[in-house]
mmCIF file of C-alpha atoms in Angstrom:
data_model
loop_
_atom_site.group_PDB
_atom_site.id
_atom_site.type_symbol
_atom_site.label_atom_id
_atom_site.label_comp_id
_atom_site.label_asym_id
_atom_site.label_seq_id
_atom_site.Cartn_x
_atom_site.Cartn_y
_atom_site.Cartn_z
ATOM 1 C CA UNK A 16 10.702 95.643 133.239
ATOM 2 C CA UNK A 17 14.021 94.244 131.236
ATOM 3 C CA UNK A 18 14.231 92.159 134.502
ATOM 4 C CA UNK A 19 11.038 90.815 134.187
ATOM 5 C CA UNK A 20 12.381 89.810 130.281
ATOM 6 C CA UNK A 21 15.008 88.130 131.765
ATOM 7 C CA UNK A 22 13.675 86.324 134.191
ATOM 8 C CA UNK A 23 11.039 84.816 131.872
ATOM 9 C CA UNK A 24 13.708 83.858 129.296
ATOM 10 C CA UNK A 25 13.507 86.722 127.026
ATOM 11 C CA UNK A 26 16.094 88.530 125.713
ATOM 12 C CA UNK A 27 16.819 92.278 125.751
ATOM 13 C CA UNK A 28 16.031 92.585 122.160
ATOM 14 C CA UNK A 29 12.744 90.739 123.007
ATOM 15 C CA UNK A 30 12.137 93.582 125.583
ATOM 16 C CA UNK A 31 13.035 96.639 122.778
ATOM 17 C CA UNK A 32 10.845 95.120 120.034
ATOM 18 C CA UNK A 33 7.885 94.856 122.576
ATOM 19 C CA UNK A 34 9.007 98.347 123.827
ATOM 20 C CA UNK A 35 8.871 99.724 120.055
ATOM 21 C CA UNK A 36 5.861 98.524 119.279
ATOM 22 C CA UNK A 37 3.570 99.032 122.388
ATOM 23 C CA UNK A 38 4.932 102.931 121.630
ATOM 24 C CA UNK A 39 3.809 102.657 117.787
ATOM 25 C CA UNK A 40 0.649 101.330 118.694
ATOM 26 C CA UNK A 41 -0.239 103.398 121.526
ATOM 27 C CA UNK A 42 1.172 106.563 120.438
ATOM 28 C CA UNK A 43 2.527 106.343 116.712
ATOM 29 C CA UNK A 44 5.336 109.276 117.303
ATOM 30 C CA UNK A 45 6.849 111.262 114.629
ATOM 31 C CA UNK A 46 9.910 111.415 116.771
ATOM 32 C CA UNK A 47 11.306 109.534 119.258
ATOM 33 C CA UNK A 48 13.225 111.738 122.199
ATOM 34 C CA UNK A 49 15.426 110.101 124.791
ATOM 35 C CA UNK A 50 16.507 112.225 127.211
ATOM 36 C CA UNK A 51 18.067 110.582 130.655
ATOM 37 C CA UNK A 52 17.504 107.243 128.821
ATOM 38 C CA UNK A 53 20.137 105.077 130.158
ATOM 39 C CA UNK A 54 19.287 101.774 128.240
ATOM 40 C CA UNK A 55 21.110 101.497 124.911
ATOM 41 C CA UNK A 56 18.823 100.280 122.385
ATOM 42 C CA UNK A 57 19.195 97.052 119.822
ATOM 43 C CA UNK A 58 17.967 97.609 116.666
ATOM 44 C CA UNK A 59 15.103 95.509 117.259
ATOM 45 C CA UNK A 60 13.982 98.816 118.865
ATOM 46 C CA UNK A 61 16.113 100.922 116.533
ATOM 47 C CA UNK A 62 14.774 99.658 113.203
ATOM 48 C CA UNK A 63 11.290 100.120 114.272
ATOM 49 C CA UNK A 64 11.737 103.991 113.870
ATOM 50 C CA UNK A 65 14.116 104.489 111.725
ATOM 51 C CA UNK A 66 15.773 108.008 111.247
ATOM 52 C CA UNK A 67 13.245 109.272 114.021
ATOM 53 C CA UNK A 68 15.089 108.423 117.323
ATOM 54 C CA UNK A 69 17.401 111.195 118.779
ATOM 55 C CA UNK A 70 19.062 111.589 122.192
ATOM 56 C CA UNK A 71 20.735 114.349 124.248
ATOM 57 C CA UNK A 72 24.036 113.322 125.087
ATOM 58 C CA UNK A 73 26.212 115.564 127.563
ATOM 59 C CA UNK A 74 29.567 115.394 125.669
ATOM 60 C CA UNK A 75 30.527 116.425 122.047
ATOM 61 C CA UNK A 76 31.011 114.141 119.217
ATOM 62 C CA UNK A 77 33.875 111.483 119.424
ATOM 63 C CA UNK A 78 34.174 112.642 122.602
ATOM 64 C CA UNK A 79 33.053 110.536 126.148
ATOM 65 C CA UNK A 80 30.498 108.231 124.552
ATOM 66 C CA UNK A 81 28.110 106.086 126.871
ATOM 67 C CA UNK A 82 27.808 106.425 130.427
ATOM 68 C CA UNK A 83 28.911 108.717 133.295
ATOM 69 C CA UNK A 84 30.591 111.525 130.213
ATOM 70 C CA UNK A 85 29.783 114.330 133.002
ATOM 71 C CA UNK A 86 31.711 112.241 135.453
ATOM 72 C CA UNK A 87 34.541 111.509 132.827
ATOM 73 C CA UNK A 88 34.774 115.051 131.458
ATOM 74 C CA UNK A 89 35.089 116.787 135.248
ATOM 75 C CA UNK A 90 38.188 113.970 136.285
ATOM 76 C CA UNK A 91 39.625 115.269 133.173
ATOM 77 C CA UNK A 92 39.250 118.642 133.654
ATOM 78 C CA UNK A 93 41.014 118.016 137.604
ATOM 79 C CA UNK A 94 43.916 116.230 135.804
ATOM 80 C CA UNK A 95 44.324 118.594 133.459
ATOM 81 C CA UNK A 96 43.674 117.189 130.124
ATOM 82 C CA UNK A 97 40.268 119.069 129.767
ATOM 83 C CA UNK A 98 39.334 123.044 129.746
ATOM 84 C CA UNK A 99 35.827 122.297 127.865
ATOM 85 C CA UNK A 100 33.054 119.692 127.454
ATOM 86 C CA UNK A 101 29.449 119.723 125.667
ATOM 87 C CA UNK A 102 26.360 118.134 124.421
ATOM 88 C CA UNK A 103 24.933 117.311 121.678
ATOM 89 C CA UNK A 104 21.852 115.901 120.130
ATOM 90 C CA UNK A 105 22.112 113.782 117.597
ATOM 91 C CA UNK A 106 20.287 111.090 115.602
ATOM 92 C CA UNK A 107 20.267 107.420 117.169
ATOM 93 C CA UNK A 108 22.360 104.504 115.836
ATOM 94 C CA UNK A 109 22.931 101.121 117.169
ATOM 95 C CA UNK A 110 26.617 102.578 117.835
ATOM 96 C CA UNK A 111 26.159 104.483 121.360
ATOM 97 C CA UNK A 112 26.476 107.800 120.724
ATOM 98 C CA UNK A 113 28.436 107.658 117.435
ATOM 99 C CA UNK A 114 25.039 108.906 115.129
ATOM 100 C CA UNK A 115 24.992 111.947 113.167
ATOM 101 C CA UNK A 116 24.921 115.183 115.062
ATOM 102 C CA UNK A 117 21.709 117.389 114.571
ATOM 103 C CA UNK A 118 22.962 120.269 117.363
ATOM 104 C CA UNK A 119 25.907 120.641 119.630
ATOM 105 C CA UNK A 120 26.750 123.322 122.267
ATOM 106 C CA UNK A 121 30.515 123.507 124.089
ATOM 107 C CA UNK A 122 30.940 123.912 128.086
ATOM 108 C CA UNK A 123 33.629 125.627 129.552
ATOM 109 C CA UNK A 124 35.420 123.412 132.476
ATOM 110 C CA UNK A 125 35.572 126.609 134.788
ATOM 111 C CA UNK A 126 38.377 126.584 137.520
ATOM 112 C CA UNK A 127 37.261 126.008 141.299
ATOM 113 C CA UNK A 128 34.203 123.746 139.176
ATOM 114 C CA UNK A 129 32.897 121.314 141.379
ATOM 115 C CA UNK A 130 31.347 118.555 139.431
ATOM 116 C CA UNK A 131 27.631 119.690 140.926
ATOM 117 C CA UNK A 132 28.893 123.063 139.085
ATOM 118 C CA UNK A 133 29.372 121.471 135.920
ATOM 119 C CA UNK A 134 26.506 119.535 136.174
ATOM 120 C CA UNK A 135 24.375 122.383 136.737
ATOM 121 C CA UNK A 136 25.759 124.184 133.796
ATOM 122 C CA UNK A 137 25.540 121.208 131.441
ATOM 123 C CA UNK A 138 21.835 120.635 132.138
ATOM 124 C CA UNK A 139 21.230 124.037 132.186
ATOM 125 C CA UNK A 140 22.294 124.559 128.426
ATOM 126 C CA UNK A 141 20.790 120.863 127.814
ATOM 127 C CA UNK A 142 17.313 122.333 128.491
ATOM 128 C CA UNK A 143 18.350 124.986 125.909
ATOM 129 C CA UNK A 144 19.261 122.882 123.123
ATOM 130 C CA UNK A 145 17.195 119.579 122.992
ATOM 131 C CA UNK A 146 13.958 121.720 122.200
ATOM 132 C CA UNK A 147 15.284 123.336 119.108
ATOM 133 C CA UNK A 148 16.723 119.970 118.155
ATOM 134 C CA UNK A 149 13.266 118.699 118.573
ATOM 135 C CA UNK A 150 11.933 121.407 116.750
ATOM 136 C CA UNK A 151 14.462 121.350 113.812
ATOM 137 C CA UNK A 152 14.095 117.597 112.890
ATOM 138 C CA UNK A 153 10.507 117.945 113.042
ATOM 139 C CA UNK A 154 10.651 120.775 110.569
ATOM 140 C CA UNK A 155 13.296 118.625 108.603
ATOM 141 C CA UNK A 156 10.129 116.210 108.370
ATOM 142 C CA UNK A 157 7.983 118.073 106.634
#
């Protein structure tokens, strides 16, 4: 779709603002969830829901923002400059992955780990933790 943007002249922020408000007017969310959402929002998006945009990211805070952090943490952990990683949900700023954490969870790095191990153990405890996130900003709402 951002393609489609671009080739008609439009710019990515174009594309979120359309994005944000097709979602308020067809669904009018209380929260906004982006999990395995790899495009990093402008605030023409961001601004349109305001405090009620979080994502699961799978690293801690400060630690392997954007893309490719399960990637990043597991060549660590092989150099040996790593023994853990994490996740974390946390509330969604125009700075990737720098908004204020709402629940975090640390990974052990696990010797003989292949990165499909990690993986598996990351998304594992990911499926764990983004529903009570969910459910604790929600209540936080109310």
């Amino acid at each position: 779709l951002l393609k489609d943007y671009r080739t008609a002249g439009k710019t990515r922020e174009d594309f979120d603002r359309d994005l944000a408000h097709h979602i308020q007017d067809t669904h009018a969310p209380d929260l906004v969830v982006l999990a395995g959402w790899m495009h990093i929002l402008s605030p023409a998006f961001i601004d349109c829901f305001a405090g009620r945009i979080i994502n699961l990211h799978p690293a801690l805070p400060g630690e392997l923002d954007g893309a490719h952090a399960i990637d990043r943490a597991y060549e660590e952990f092989k150099a040996g400059k790593r023994s853990r990683t994490g996740i974390m949900v946390h509330h969604v700023i125009p700075e990737v992955d720098k908004g204020a954490p709402i629940m975090t969870q640390e990974i052990p790095c696990v010797a003989g780990d292949s990165l499909e191990d990690l993986e598996a153990r990351i998304h594992a405890a990911e499926h764990q933790i983004l529903p009570k996130a969910v459910r604790a900003v929600l209540d936080a709402m109310e």
